[in-house]
Amino acid sequence: MYNSGKAQIRRISAYAGERSDYVQGGGGNTSVKFDEDIMAIKASGYTLAEITEEKGYVTVEYPSIREYYNTVDTGIQKDYEKESLDINLSSVRLLPGMEEKRPSVEVGFHSFLPRCVIHTHSVYANLLCCAEEGRNIAGEILADSGIPYVCIPYIDPGFRLTLAVREAVAAYRERKGAMPDIIFLENHGLIACSDDADAAIRIHEDVNERIKAYFGLGAYPQPRIIPEGDHYRSDTGYLRDFIQGEQAGKEYFNALRLYPDQLVYIGPRLDGVIDMDTYTGALTYHTTEREARTIEETLQAVAYIIREIERAGLTLRQMGKEDADFIHNWESERYRSKLAK
């Protein structure tokens, strides 16, 4: 049952998940609507690269999620994050043999988008999404591409982001008579969507290649870690040079508010897990290989985005303090952070 849909979620997930310039650690998510009732979406705790045709995703009854967001009254004083999480969990409809896992916290906005959705934290898209000038540059890059897109200002992930995506997509469709293929999320990432899996991949790839060409970017420096006794050591020259050149120690990263995954995967680990030597650029991780790799990939992405924004003469845009506080205190992100090990 649903063999075609299962193959498609594996394919789009492998496409994005096998590249650390597109997703880092457990970041990003994908979905495929199997029919009018069932949608498969990445499960929290899995990386995109780990998704197969039989595991790594959860199936949900997505019309009930859509109905909740279409009718919710935001004028009442209550905990919408908890309420929407309860709706997400109650919508789970596991197929035979599936693991009991949480659907991605972004399941809400996936329910409103076309059949196949790829959401990444691409370092190339985030050059635009983390720069003050990014929205205007996106217009220049995509002006003659024929790719319909929208940009959404930074907003808390989860409940509020779902409402923002729903409203932006509805407004675009009212103006243009069609759905956007691309959604830029400020200080967050990129969404590519289509009713066809291969088309979603092509759209995502096309936009990223156009951004790379605009900025004259070469090959992305691949993050690497090496086991040393009971810990792991960074073996990424680019990252070492960044730490050393910027004197980017724990205070630097504690003050940085670039995007949610940086706060989730780096911030809580600066005391006790990550050792930084700002004079040599050396990085050591006192944790599991899985978590060490997640930290390394996230640090590398952060360093690359900051360096390339600086090289392009653009202005770095960070999240507000209240935005960062929301991420630090959000139960869903604490859950995801715990699963990073």
Short mmCIF file of C-alpha atoms in Angstrom, two decimals:
data_model
loop_
_atom_site.label_atom_id
_atom_site.label_comp_id
_atom_site.label_asym_id
_atom_site.label_seq_id
_atom_site.Cartn_x
_atom_site.Cartn_y
_atom_site.Cartn_z
CA MET A 1 0.00 0.00 0.00
CA TYR A 2 1.19 3.50 -0.90
CA ASN A 3 4.38 2.13 -2.51
CA SER A 4 4.71 5.09 -4.87
CA GLY A 5 4.39 7.63 -2.07
CA LYS A 6 6.88 5.75 0.10
CA ALA A 7 9.42 5.74 -2.72
CA GLN A 8 8.93 9.46 -3.24
CA ILE A 9 9.48 10.48 0.38
CA ARG A 10 12.63 8.34 0.44
CA ARG A 11 13.85 9.98 -2.79
CA ILE A 12 13.29 13.61 -1.81
CA SER A 13 14.67 12.97 1.68
CA ALA A 14 17.83 11.31 0.37
CA TYR A 15 18.34 14.15 -2.11
CA ALA A 16 18.44 16.79 0.64
CA GLY A 17 19.72 14.66 3.52
CA GLU A 18 22.93 13.49 1.89
CA ARG A 19 24.27 17.07 1.66
CA SER A 20 25.44 19.02 4.71
CA ASP A 21 25.13 22.26 2.73
CA TYR A 22 21.37 21.61 2.53
CA VAL A 23 20.62 20.19 6.00
CA GLN A 24 22.69 19.85 9.16
CA GLY A 25 22.09 17.07 11.67
CA GLY A 26 18.39 16.49 12.19
CA GLY A 27 17.39 19.76 10.53
CA GLY A 28 14.97 20.17 7.65
CA ASN A 29 11.93 18.08 6.82
CA THR A 30 10.11 16.52 3.89
CA SER A 31 6.58 15.34 3.21
CA VAL A 32 4.52 13.52 0.58
CA LYS A 33 0.74 13.32 0.52
CA PHE A 34 -0.16 9.72 -0.26
CA ASP A 35 -3.82 10.52 -0.99
CA GLU A 36 -6.60 12.88 0.11
CA ASP A 37 -6.29 11.80 3.75
CA ILE A 38 -2.78 10.54 4.54
CA MET A 39 0.48 12.49 4.48
CA ALA A 40 3.94 11.10 5.27
CA ILE A 41 6.27 13.54 7.03
CA LYS A 42 9.72 13.21 8.57
CA ALA A 43 9.66 11.99 12.16
CA SER A 44 11.38 14.05 14.86
CA GLY A 45 14.69 12.47 15.84
CA TYR A 46 15.54 11.17 12.38
CA THR A 47 17.83 12.82 9.89
CA LEU A 48 16.59 13.10 6.32
CA ALA A 49 19.37 10.74 5.20
CA GLU A 50 17.99 8.03 7.51
CA ILE A 51 14.54 7.95 5.90
CA THR A 52 13.77 4.77 3.98
CA GLU A 53 10.53 3.52 2.45
CA GLU A 54 9.63 1.90 5.76
CA LYS A 55 11.04 4.12 8.53
CA GLY A 56 12.05 7.64 9.48
CA TYR A 57 8.66 9.21 8.79
CA VAL A 58 5.20 9.34 10.36
CA THR A 59 1.84 9.24 8.58
CA VAL A 60 -0.82 11.72 9.64
CA GLU A 61 -4.40 12.52 8.72
CA TYR A 62 -3.55 15.96 7.35
CA PRO A 63 -7.08 17.32 6.66
CA SER A 64 -7.69 17.42 10.43
CA ILE A 65 -4.52 19.51 10.88
CA ARG A 66 -5.60 21.85 8.11
CA GLU A 67 -9.06 22.15 9.61
CA TYR A 68 -7.60 23.16 12.97
CA TYR A 69 -5.54 25.99 11.46
CA ASN A 70 -8.42 27.12 9.25
CA THR A 71 -10.76 27.52 12.21
CA VAL A 72 -8.55 28.33 15.21
CA ASP A 73 -9.49 31.52 17.06
CA THR A 74 -6.25 33.33 17.90
CA GLY A 75 -8.08 35.97 19.91
CA ILE A 76 -8.37 33.73 22.96
CA GLN A 77 -5.66 33.74 25.62
CA LYS A 78 -4.26 30.19 25.71
CA ASP A 79 -1.20 28.06 24.92
CA TYR A 80 -1.51 27.59 21.16
CA GLU A 81 1.82 25.76 20.92
CA LYS A 82 0.57 23.04 23.26
CA GLU A 83 -2.84 22.93 21.61
CA SER A 84 -1.37 22.63 18.10
CA LEU A 85 1.11 19.97 19.30
CA ASP A 86 -1.81 17.98 20.71
CA ILE A 87 -3.61 18.30 17.36
CA ASN A 88 -0.48 17.14 15.50
CA LEU A 89 -0.08 14.11 17.76
CA SER A 90 -3.75 13.19 17.63
CA SER A 91 -3.65 13.30 13.82
CA VAL A 92 -1.08 10.49 13.62
CA ARG A 93 -2.42 7.46 11.74
CA LEU A 94 0.36 4.88 11.68
CA LEU A 95 0.47 2.40 8.84
CA PRO A 96 1.07 -1.26 9.75
CA GLY A 97 4.60 -1.83 11.07
CA MET A 98 5.44 1.87 11.57
CA GLU A 99 7.30 3.14 14.66
CA GLU A 100 5.50 5.37 17.13
CA LYS A 101 7.27 8.69 16.60
CA ARG A 102 6.35 12.36 16.66
CA PRO A 103 5.74 14.04 13.30
CA SER A 104 8.03 16.96 12.54
CA VAL A 105 7.07 20.11 14.43
CA GLU A 106 6.52 21.74 11.01
CA VAL A 107 3.76 19.31 10.04
CA GLY A 108 1.26 22.19 10.14
CA PHE A 109 2.56 24.16 7.19
CA HIS A 110 3.22 20.98 5.18
CA SER A 111 -0.52 20.27 5.30
CA PHE A 112 -1.26 23.46 3.29
CA LEU A 113 1.36 22.96 0.56
CA PRO A 114 1.38 20.88 -2.64
CA ARG A 115 1.85 17.13 -2.61
CA CYS A 116 5.67 16.97 -2.26
CA VAL A 117 7.53 19.36 0.04
CA ILE A 118 11.26 19.80 0.69
CA HIS A 119 12.18 22.13 3.56
CA THR A 120 15.93 22.65 4.04
CA HIS A 121 18.34 24.90 5.89
CA SER A 122 20.43 25.39 2.77
CA VAL A 123 23.51 27.52 3.44
CA TYR A 124 23.01 29.19 0.05
CA ALA A 125 19.38 30.14 0.69
CA ASN A 126 20.36 31.30 4.16
CA LEU A 127 22.82 33.79 2.66
CA LEU A 128 19.66 35.58 1.59
CA CYS A 129 17.52 34.67 4.58
CA CYS A 130 20.13 35.88 7.09
CA ALA A 131 21.00 39.12 5.29
CA GLU A 132 19.09 42.39 5.54
CA GLU A 133 19.33 42.79 1.77
CA GLY A 134 18.26 39.20 1.07
CA ARG A 135 14.68 39.86 -0.01
CA ASN A 136 15.75 42.33 -2.71
CA ILE A 137 18.53 40.04 -3.91
CA ALA A 138 16.08 37.13 -4.17
CA GLY A 139 14.05 39.32 -6.53
CA GLU A 140 17.13 39.93 -8.70
CA ILE A 141 18.16 36.27 -8.76
CA LEU A 142 14.70 34.92 -9.64
CA ALA A 143 13.52 37.78 -11.86
CA ASP A 144 13.84 35.84 -15.13
CA SER A 145 13.60 32.32 -13.70
CA GLY A 146 9.86 31.80 -14.02
CA ILE A 147 9.90 30.39 -10.48
CA PRO A 148 7.05 31.78 -8.35
CA TYR A 149 8.16 32.56 -4.78
CA VAL A 150 7.26 34.37 -1.58
CA CYS A 151 9.36 35.64 1.35
CA ILE A 152 8.11 35.37 4.93
CA PRO A 153 9.65 37.54 7.68
CA TYR A 154 11.03 35.65 10.67
CA ILE A 155 8.35 34.22 12.91
CA ASP A 156 8.44 31.56 15.63
CA PRO A 157 8.42 28.00 14.21
CA GLY A 158 5.45 25.78 14.87
CA PHE A 159 1.99 27.28 15.33
CA ARG A 160 2.80 30.85 14.25
CA LEU A 161 4.89 29.84 11.25
CA THR A 162 2.11 27.56 10.01
CA LEU A 163 -0.35 30.45 10.11
CA ALA A 164 2.17 32.71 8.30
CA VAL A 165 2.76 30.12 5.54
CA ARG A 166 -0.99 29.53 5.19
CA GLU A 167 -1.68 33.25 4.83
CA ALA A 168 1.24 33.92 2.46
CA VAL A 169 0.31 31.03 0.17
CA ALA A 170 -3.38 32.04 0.14
CA ALA A 171 -2.51 35.67 -0.65
CA TYR A 172 -0.15 34.63 -3.48
CA ARG A 173 -2.74 32.31 -4.96
CA GLU A 174 -5.35 35.07 -4.86
CA ARG A 175 -3.00 37.46 -6.69
CA LYS A 176 -1.46 35.05 -9.18
CA GLY A 177 -3.96 32.21 -9.45
CA ALA A 178 -1.32 29.58 -8.57
CA MET A 179 0.76 28.29 -5.68
CA PRO A 180 4.35 29.53 -5.14
CA ASP A 181 7.04 26.92 -5.82
CA ILE A 182 9.48 28.47 -3.34
CA ILE A 183 9.10 30.01 0.10
CA PHE A 184 12.02 31.86 1.70
CA LEU A 185 11.86 31.90 5.50
CA GLU A 186 13.94 34.69 7.02
CA ASN A 187 16.54 33.45 9.52
CA HIS A 188 15.35 29.92 8.91
CA GLY A 189 15.60 28.34 5.47
CA LEU A 190 13.89 27.40 2.22
CA ILE A 191 10.78 25.46 1.18
CA ALA A 192 10.42 23.97 -2.32
CA CYS A 193 7.15 22.29 -3.26
CA SER A 194 5.37 20.67 -6.19
CA ASP A 195 2.78 18.00 -6.88
CA ASP A 196 5.63 15.93 -8.36
CA ALA A 197 8.65 14.70 -6.37
CA ASP A 198 11.17 15.12 -9.21
CA ALA A 199 9.86 18.62 -9.91
CA ALA A 200 10.27 19.58 -6.23
CA ILE A 201 13.89 18.41 -6.39
CA ARG A 202 14.52 20.33 -9.64
CA ILE A 203 13.02 23.52 -8.20
CA HIS A 204 15.08 23.29 -5.01
CA GLU A 205 18.25 22.60 -6.97
CA ASP A 206 17.62 25.35 -9.51
CA VAL A 207 17.11 28.04 -6.86
CA ASN A 208 20.22 27.03 -4.92
CA GLU A 209 22.36 26.92 -8.06
CA ARG A 210 21.13 30.39 -9.05
CA ILE A 211 22.09 31.74 -5.63
CA LYS A 212 25.53 30.11 -5.88
CA ALA A 213 26.08 31.61 -9.31
CA TYR A 214 25.01 35.07 -8.13
CA PHE A 215 27.51 35.07 -5.27
CA GLY A 216 30.24 33.26 -7.23
CA LEU A 217 30.41 30.39 -4.74
CA GLY A 218 32.64 27.38 -5.19
CA ALA A 219 32.55 23.95 -3.59
CA TYR A 220 31.21 23.84 -0.05
CA PRO A 221 33.89 22.82 2.50
CA GLN A 222 32.75 19.49 3.89
CA PRO A 223 32.64 19.14 7.70
CA ARG A 224 34.64 16.24 9.20
CA ILE A 225 35.19 14.84 12.67
CA ILE A 226 37.86 12.39 13.91
CA PRO A 227 37.50 10.05 16.92
CA GLU A 228 40.07 10.60 19.69
CA GLY A 229 39.68 8.34 22.70
CA ASP A 230 36.30 9.02 24.28
CA HIS A 231 35.62 12.20 22.30
CA TYR A 232 35.66 13.61 18.76
CA ARG A 233 37.79 16.32 17.20
CA SER A 234 36.90 18.70 14.38
CA ASP A 235 38.92 18.14 11.23
CA THR A 236 37.39 20.94 9.14
CA GLY A 237 40.00 23.51 8.12
CA TYR A 238 37.44 26.13 7.12
CA LEU A 239 35.80 25.97 10.55
CA ARG A 240 39.14 26.04 12.37
CA ASP A 241 40.14 29.17 10.44
CA PHE A 242 36.82 30.83 11.27
CA ILE A 243 37.10 30.12 15.01
CA GLN A 244 40.68 31.38 15.04
CA GLY A 245 40.16 34.38 12.76
CA GLU A 246 37.00 35.63 14.44
CA GLN A 247 38.18 34.66 17.94
CA ALA A 248 34.80 32.95 17.99
CA GLY A 249 34.66 31.34 21.42
CA LYS A 250 31.77 30.41 23.65
CA GLU A 251 30.81 34.04 24.32
CA TYR A 252 30.60 34.66 20.56
CA PHE A 253 28.22 31.75 19.97
CA ASN A 254 26.22 32.45 23.13
CA ALA A 255 25.49 35.94 21.78
CA LEU A 256 24.76 34.75 18.21
CA ARG A 257 21.11 34.38 17.14
CA LEU A 258 21.37 33.38 13.50
CA TYR A 259 18.60 30.78 13.13
CA PRO A 260 16.79 28.17 15.27
CA ASP A 261 19.05 25.17 14.59
CA GLN A 262 22.10 27.14 15.69
CA LEU A 263 20.36 27.80 19.01
CA VAL A 264 19.13 24.19 19.36
CA TYR A 265 22.27 22.27 18.37
CA ILE A 266 25.03 24.59 19.60
CA GLY A 267 23.78 26.79 22.45
CA PRO A 268 22.94 24.11 25.09
CA ARG A 269 26.24 22.30 24.37
CA LEU A 270 28.64 25.17 24.93
CA ASP A 271 28.99 24.13 28.57
CA GLY A 272 30.27 20.61 28.99
CA VAL A 273 30.07 19.22 25.44
CA ILE A 274 32.00 21.64 23.19
CA ASP A 275 35.58 22.74 23.91
CA MET A 276 36.83 25.69 21.81
CA ASP A 277 40.35 27.07 21.58
CA THR A 278 40.11 30.48 19.92
CA TYR A 279 43.89 30.73 19.48
CA THR A 280 44.32 27.53 17.48
CA GLY A 281 40.73 27.10 16.26
CA ALA A 282 40.65 23.58 17.73
CA LEU A 283 37.23 22.09 18.51
CA THR A 284 36.58 19.00 20.64
CA TYR A 285 33.21 17.35 21.28
CA HIS A 286 32.66 15.24 24.42
CA THR A 287 29.64 13.31 23.21
CA THR A 288 28.40 10.61 20.85
CA GLU A 289 29.47 10.46 17.21
CA ARG A 290 25.93 11.34 16.08
CA GLU A 291 25.76 14.47 18.21
CA ALA A 292 29.35 15.47 17.41
CA ARG A 293 28.57 15.29 13.69
CA THR A 294 25.43 17.39 14.17
CA ILE A 295 27.40 20.07 16.06
CA GLU A 296 30.18 20.10 13.47
CA GLU A 297 27.78 20.42 10.55
CA THR A 298 25.85 23.21 12.29
CA LEU A 299 28.96 25.17 13.27
CA GLN A 300 30.32 24.83 9.74
CA ALA A 301 27.06 26.10 8.21
CA VAL A 302 26.97 29.07 10.61
CA ALA A 303 30.60 29.97 9.86
CA TYR A 304 30.01 29.71 6.10
CA ILE A 305 26.88 31.89 6.13
CA ILE A 306 28.52 34.59 8.25
CA ARG A 307 31.72 34.61 6.17
CA GLU A 308 29.93 34.71 2.80
CA ILE A 309 27.53 37.45 3.90
CA GLU A 310 30.55 39.44 5.04
CA ARG A 311 32.44 38.71 1.79
CA ALA A 312 29.46 39.92 -0.26
CA GLY A 313 29.34 43.18 1.70
CA LEU A 314 25.87 42.44 3.04
CA THR A 315 24.42 43.11 6.51
CA LEU A 316 23.96 40.16 8.84
CA ARG A 317 20.44 39.95 10.25
CA GLN A 318 19.87 38.10 13.50
CA MET A 319 16.78 36.92 15.34
CA GLY A 320 15.46 39.11 18.14
CA LYS A 321 16.13 38.20 21.77
CA GLU A 322 12.47 37.30 22.32
CA ASP A 323 12.62 35.03 19.27
CA ALA A 324 15.67 33.26 20.69
CA ASP A 325 14.03 32.95 24.11
CA PHE A 326 11.04 31.26 22.49
CA ILE A 327 13.32 28.64 20.89
CA HIS A 328 15.20 28.04 24.15
CA ASN A 329 11.94 27.52 26.06
CA TRP A 330 9.95 25.67 23.39
CA GLU A 331 9.15 22.10 24.42
CA SER A 332 9.29 20.83 20.85
CA GLU A 333 12.83 22.12 20.36
CA ARG A 334 14.00 20.77 23.72
CA TYR A 335 12.63 17.41 22.57
CA ARG A 336 14.48 17.67 19.24
CA SER A 337 17.70 18.74 20.98
CA LYS A 338 17.50 15.70 23.26
CA LEU A 339 17.12 13.39 20.26
CA ALA A 340 20.29 14.78 18.63
CA LYS A 341 22.34 12.20 20.56
#
